[in-house]
XYZ file of N, CA, C and O in Angstrom:
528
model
N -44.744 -39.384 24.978
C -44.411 -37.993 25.245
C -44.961 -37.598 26.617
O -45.966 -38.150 27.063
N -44.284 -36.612 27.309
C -44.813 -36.181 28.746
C -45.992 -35.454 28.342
O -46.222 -34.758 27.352
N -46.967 -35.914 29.755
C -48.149 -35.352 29.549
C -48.190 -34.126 30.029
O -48.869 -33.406 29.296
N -47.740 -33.558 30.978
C -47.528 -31.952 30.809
C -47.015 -31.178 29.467
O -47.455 -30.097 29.075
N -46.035 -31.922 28.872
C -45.792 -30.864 27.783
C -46.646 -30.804 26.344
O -46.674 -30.024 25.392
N -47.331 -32.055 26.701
C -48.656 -32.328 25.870
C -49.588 -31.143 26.369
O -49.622 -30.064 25.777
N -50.284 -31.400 27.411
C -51.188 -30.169 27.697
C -50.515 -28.725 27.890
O -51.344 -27.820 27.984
N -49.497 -28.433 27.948
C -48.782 -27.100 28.123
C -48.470 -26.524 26.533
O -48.386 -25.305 26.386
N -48.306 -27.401 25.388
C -48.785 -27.521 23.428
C -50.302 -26.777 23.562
O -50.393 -25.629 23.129
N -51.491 -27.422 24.157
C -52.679 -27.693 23.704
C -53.036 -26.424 24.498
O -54.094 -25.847 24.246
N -52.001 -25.854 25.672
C -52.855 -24.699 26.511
C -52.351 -23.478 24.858
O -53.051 -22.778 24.126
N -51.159 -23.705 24.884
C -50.564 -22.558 23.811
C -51.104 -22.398 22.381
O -51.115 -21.461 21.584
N -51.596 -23.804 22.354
C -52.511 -23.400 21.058
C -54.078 -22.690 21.225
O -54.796 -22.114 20.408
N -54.271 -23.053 22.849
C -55.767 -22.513 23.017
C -55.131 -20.966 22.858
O -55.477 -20.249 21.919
N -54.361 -20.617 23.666
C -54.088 -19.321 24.002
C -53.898 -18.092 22.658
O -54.227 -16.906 22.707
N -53.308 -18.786 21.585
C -53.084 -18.903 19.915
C -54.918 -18.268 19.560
O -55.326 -17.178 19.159
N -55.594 -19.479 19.918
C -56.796 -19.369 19.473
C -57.397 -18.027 19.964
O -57.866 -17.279 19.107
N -57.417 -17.753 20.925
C -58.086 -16.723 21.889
C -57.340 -15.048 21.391
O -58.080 -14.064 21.411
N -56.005 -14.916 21.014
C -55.275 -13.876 21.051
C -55.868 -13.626 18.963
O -56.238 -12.557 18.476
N -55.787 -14.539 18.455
C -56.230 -14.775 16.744
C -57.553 -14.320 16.914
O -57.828 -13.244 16.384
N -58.368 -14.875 17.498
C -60.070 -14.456 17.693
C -59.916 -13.040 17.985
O -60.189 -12.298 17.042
N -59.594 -12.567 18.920
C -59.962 -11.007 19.667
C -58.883 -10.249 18.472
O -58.982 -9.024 18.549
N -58.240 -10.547 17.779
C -57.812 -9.413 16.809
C -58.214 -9.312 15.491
O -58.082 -8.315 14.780
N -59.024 -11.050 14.988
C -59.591 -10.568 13.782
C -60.449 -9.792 13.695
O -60.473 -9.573 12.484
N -61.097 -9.280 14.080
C -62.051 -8.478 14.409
C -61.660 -6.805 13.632
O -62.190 -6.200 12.700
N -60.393 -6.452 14.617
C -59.957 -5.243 14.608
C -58.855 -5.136 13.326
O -58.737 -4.169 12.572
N -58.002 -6.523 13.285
C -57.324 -6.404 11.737
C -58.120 -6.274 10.696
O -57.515 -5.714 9.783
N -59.569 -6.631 10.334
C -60.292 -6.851 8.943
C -60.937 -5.927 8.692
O -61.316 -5.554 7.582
N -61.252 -5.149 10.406
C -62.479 -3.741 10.131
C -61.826 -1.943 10.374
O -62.226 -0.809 10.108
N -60.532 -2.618 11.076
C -59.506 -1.441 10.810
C -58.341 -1.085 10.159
O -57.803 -0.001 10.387
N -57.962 -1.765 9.489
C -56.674 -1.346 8.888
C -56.687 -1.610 7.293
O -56.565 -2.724 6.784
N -56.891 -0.161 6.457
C -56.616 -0.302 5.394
C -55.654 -1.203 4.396
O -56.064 -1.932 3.492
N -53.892 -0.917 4.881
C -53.129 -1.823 4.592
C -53.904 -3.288 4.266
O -53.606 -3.919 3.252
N -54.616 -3.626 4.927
C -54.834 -4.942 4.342
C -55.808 -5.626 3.214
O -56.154 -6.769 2.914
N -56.085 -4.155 2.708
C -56.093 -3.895 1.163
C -55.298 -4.708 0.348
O -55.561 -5.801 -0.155
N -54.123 -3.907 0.279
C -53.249 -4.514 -0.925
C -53.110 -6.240 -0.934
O -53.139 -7.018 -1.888
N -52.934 -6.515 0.655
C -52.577 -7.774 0.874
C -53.367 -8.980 0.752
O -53.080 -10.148 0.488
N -54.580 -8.292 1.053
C -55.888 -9.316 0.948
C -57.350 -8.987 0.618
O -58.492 -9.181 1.035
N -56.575 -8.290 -0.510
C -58.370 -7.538 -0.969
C -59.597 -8.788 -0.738
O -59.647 -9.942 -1.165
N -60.411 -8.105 0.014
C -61.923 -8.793 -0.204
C -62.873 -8.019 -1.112
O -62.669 -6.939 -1.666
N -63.970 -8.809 -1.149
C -64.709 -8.198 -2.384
C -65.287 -6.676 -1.983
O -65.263 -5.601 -2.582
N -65.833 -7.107 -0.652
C -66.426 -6.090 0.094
C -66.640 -6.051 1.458
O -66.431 -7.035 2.168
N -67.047 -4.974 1.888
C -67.399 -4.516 3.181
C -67.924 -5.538 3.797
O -67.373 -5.933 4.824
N -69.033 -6.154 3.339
C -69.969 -6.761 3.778
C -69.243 -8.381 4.088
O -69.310 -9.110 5.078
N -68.622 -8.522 2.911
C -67.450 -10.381 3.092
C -66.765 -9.777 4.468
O -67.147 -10.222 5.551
N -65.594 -8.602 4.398
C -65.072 -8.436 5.105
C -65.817 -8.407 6.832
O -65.354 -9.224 7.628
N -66.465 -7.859 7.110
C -67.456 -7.988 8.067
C -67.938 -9.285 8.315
O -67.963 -9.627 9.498
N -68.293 -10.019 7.536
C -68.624 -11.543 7.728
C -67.545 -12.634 8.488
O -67.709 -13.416 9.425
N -66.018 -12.213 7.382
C -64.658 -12.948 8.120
C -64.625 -11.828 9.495
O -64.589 -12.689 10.374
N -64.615 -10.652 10.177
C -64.590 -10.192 11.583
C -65.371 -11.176 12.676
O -65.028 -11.582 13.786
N -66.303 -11.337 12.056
C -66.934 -11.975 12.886
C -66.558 -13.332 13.170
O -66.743 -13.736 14.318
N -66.012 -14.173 12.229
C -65.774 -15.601 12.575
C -64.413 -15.454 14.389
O -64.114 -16.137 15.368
N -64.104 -14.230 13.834
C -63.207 -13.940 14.888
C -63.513 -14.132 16.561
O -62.459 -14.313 17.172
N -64.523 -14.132 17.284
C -64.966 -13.911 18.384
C -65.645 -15.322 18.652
O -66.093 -15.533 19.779
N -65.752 -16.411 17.555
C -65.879 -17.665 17.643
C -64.791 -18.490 17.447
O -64.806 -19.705 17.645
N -64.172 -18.066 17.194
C -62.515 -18.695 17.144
C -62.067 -18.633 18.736
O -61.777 -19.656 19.356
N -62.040 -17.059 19.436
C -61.398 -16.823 20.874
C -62.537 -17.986 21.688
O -62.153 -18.321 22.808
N -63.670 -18.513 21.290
C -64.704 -18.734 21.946
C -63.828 -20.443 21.846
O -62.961 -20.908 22.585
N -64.134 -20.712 21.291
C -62.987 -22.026 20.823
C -61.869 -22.176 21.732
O -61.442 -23.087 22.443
N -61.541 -20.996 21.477
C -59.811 -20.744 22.559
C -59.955 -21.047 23.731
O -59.325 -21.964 24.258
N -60.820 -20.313 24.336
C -61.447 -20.292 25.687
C -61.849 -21.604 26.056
O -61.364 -22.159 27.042
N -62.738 -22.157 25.299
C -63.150 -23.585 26.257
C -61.859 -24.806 25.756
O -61.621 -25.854 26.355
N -61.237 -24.355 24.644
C -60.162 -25.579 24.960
C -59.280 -25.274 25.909
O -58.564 -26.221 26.235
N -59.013 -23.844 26.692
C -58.328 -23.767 27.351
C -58.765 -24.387 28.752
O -57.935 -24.984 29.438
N -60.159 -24.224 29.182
C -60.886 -24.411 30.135
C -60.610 -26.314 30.178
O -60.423 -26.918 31.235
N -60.645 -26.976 28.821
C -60.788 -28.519 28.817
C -59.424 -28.812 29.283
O -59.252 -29.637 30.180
N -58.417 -28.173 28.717
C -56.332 -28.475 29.321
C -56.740 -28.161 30.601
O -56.578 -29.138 31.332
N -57.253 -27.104 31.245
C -56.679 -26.900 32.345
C -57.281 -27.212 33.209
O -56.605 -27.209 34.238
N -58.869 -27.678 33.430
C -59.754 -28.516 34.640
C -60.273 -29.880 33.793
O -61.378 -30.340 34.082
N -59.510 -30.481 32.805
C -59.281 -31.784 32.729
C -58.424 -32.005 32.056
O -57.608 -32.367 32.904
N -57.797 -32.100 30.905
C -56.517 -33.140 30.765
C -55.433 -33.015 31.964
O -54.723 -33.949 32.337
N -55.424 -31.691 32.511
C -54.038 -31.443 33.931
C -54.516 -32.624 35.059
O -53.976 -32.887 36.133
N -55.575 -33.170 34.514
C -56.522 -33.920 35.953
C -56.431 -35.312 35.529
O -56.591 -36.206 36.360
N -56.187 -35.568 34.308
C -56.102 -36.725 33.683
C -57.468 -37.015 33.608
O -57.934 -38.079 34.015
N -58.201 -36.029 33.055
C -59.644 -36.478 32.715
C -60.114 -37.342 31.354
O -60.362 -36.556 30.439
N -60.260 -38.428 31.059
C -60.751 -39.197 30.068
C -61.993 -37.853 28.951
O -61.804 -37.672 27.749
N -62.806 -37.341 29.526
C -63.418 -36.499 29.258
C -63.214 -35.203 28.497
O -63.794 -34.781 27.497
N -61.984 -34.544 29.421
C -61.940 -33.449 28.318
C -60.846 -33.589 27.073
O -60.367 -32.570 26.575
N -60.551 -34.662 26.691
C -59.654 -35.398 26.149
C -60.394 -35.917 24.667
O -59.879 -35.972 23.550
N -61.832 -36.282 25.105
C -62.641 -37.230 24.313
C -63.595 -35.596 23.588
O -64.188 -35.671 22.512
N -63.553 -34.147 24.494
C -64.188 -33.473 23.747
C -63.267 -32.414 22.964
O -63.797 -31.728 22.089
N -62.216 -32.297 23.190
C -61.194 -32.245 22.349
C -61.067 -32.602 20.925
O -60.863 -31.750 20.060
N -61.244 -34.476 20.561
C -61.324 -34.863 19.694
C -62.638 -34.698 18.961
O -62.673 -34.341 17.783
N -63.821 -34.988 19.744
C -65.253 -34.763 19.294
C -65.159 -33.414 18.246
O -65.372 -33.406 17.034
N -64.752 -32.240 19.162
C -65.155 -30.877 18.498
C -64.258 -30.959 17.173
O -64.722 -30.693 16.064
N -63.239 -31.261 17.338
C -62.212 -31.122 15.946
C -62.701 -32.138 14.786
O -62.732 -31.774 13.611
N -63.168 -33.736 15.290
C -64.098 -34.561 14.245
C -65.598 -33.885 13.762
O -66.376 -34.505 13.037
N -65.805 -32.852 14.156
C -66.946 -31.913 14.064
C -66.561 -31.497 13.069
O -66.711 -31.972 11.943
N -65.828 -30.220 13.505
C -65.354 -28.903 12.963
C -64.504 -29.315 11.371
O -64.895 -28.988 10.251
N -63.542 -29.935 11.635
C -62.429 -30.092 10.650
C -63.264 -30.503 9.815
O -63.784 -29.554 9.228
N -63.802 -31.928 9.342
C -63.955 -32.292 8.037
C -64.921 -31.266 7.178
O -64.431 -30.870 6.120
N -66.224 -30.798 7.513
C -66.834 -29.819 7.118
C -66.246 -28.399 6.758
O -66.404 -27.962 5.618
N -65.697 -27.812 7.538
C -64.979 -26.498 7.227
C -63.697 -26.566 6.087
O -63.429 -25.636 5.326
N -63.026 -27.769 6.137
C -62.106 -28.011 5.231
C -63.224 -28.201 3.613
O -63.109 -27.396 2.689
N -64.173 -29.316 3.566
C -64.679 -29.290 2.797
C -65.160 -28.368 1.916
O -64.924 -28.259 0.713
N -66.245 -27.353 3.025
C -66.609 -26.150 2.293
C -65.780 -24.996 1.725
O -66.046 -24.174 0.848
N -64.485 -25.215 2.638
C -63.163 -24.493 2.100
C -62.854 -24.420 1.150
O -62.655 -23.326 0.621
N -62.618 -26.035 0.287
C -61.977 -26.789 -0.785
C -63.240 -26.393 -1.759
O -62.949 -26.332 -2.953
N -64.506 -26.135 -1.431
C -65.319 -25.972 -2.540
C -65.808 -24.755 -2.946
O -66.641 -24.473 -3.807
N -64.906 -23.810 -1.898
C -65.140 -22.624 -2.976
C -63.265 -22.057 -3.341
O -62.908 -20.922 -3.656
N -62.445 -23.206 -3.165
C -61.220 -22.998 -3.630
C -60.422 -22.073 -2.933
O -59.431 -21.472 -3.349
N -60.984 -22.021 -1.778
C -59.756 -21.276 -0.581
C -59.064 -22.435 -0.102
O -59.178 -22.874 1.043
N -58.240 -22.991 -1.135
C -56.788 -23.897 -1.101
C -55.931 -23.124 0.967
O -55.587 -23.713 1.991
N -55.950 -22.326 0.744
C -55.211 -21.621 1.739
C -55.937 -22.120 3.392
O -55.400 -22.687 4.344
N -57.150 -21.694 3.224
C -58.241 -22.073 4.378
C -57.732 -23.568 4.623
O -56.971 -23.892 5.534
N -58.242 -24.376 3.721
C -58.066 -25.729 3.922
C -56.441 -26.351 4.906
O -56.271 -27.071 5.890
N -55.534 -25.596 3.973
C -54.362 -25.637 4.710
C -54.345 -25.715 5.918
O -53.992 -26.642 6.646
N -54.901 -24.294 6.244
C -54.419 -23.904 8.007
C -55.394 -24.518 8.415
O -55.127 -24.851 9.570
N -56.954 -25.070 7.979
C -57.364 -26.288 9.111
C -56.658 -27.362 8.564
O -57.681 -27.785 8.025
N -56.009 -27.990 8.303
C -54.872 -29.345 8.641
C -54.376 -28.425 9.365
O -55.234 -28.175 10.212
N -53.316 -27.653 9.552
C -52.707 -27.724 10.622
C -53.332 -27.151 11.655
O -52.760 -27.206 12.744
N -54.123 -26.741 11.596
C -54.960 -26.514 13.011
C -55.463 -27.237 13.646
O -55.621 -27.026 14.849
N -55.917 -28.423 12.987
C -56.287 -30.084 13.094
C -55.627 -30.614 13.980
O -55.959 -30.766 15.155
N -54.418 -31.001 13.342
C -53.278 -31.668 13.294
C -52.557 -31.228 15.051
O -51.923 -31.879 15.881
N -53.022 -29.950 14.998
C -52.301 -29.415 16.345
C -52.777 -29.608 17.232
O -52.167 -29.686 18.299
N -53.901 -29.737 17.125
C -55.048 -30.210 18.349
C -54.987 -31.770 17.940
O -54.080 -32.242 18.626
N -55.624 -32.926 17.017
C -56.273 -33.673 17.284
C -54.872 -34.552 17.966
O -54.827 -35.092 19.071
N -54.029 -34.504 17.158
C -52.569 -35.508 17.847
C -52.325 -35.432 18.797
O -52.349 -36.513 19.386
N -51.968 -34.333 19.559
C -52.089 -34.338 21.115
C -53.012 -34.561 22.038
O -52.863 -34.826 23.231
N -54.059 -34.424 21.356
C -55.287 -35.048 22.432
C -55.668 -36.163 22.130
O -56.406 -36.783 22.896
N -55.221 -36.729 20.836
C -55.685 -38.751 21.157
C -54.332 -39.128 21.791
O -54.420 -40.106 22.533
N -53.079 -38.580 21.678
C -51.830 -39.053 22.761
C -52.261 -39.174 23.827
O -52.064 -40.181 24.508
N -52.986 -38.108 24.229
C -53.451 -37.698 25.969
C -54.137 -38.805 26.182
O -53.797 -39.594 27.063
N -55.603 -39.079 25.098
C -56.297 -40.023 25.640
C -55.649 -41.126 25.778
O -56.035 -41.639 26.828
N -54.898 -41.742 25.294
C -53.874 -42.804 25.360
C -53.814 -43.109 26.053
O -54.291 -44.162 26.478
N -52.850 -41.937 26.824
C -52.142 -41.895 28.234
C -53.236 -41.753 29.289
O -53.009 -42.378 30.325
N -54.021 -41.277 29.257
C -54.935 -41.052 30.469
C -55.648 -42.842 30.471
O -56.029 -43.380 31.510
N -55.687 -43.401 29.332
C -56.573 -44.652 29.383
C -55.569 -45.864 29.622
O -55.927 -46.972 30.021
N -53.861 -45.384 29.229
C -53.564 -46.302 30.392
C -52.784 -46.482 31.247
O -52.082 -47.473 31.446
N -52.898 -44.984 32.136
C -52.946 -44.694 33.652
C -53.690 -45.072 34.231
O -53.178 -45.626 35.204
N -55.344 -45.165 34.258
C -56.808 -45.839 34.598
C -56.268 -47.782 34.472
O -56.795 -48.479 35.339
N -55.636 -48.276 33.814
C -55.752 -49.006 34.263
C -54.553 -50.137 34.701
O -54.857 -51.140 35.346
């Protein structure tokens, strides 16, 4: 696959990340409507998920920073922390997901996974064998 449209995927999912972060915040702590749709127990849960919000855009932000002053560069590097953070992140968060039975959570990290880690071991691929 072309490596621009590989990193031009991975900028749009950062960008995904960053626009999702800066509104959970304001969807969970302002808008009633989302009552009916997704009652939480309380104030206090609800306030807890706001916050994951501003670490999500934080996420957004430096994968955007890794597409765009290294994989556009064919950096081996930001390619390899790409995969690192998601072999981090994913198996644990899915886990603890699955064990308190947010079936749903688990979901959207596979595909949140899935969206990141495939395109960035392609990249590394390709960047490892352009190098040689």
């Amino acid at each position: 696959m072309n490596p621009d449209r590989l990193d031009r995927w991975l900028g749009l999912v950062a960008i995904a990340h960053i626009i999702a972060g800066l509104a959970l915040p304001f969807v969970l702590l302002r808008t009633d409507w989302l009552d009916a749709w997704l009652p939480l127990a309380d104030r206090d849960a609800r306030t807890a998920f706001a916050l994951f919000g501003p670490t999500v855009a934080s996420w957004g932000l430096l994968m955007l920073f890794l597409v765009q002053h290294g994989l556009r560069r064919n950096q081996a590097w930001a390619a390899n922390a790409l995969i690192a953070g998601i072999l981090v992140w994913a198996p644990l968060d899915a886990a603890i997901c699955y064990a308190y039975g947010w079936m749903h959570a688990v979901a959207l990290d596979a595909v949140a996974s899935a969206a990141i880690l495939i395109p960035a071991l392609w990249r590394r691929v390709q960047i490892a064998r352009s190098a040689t």
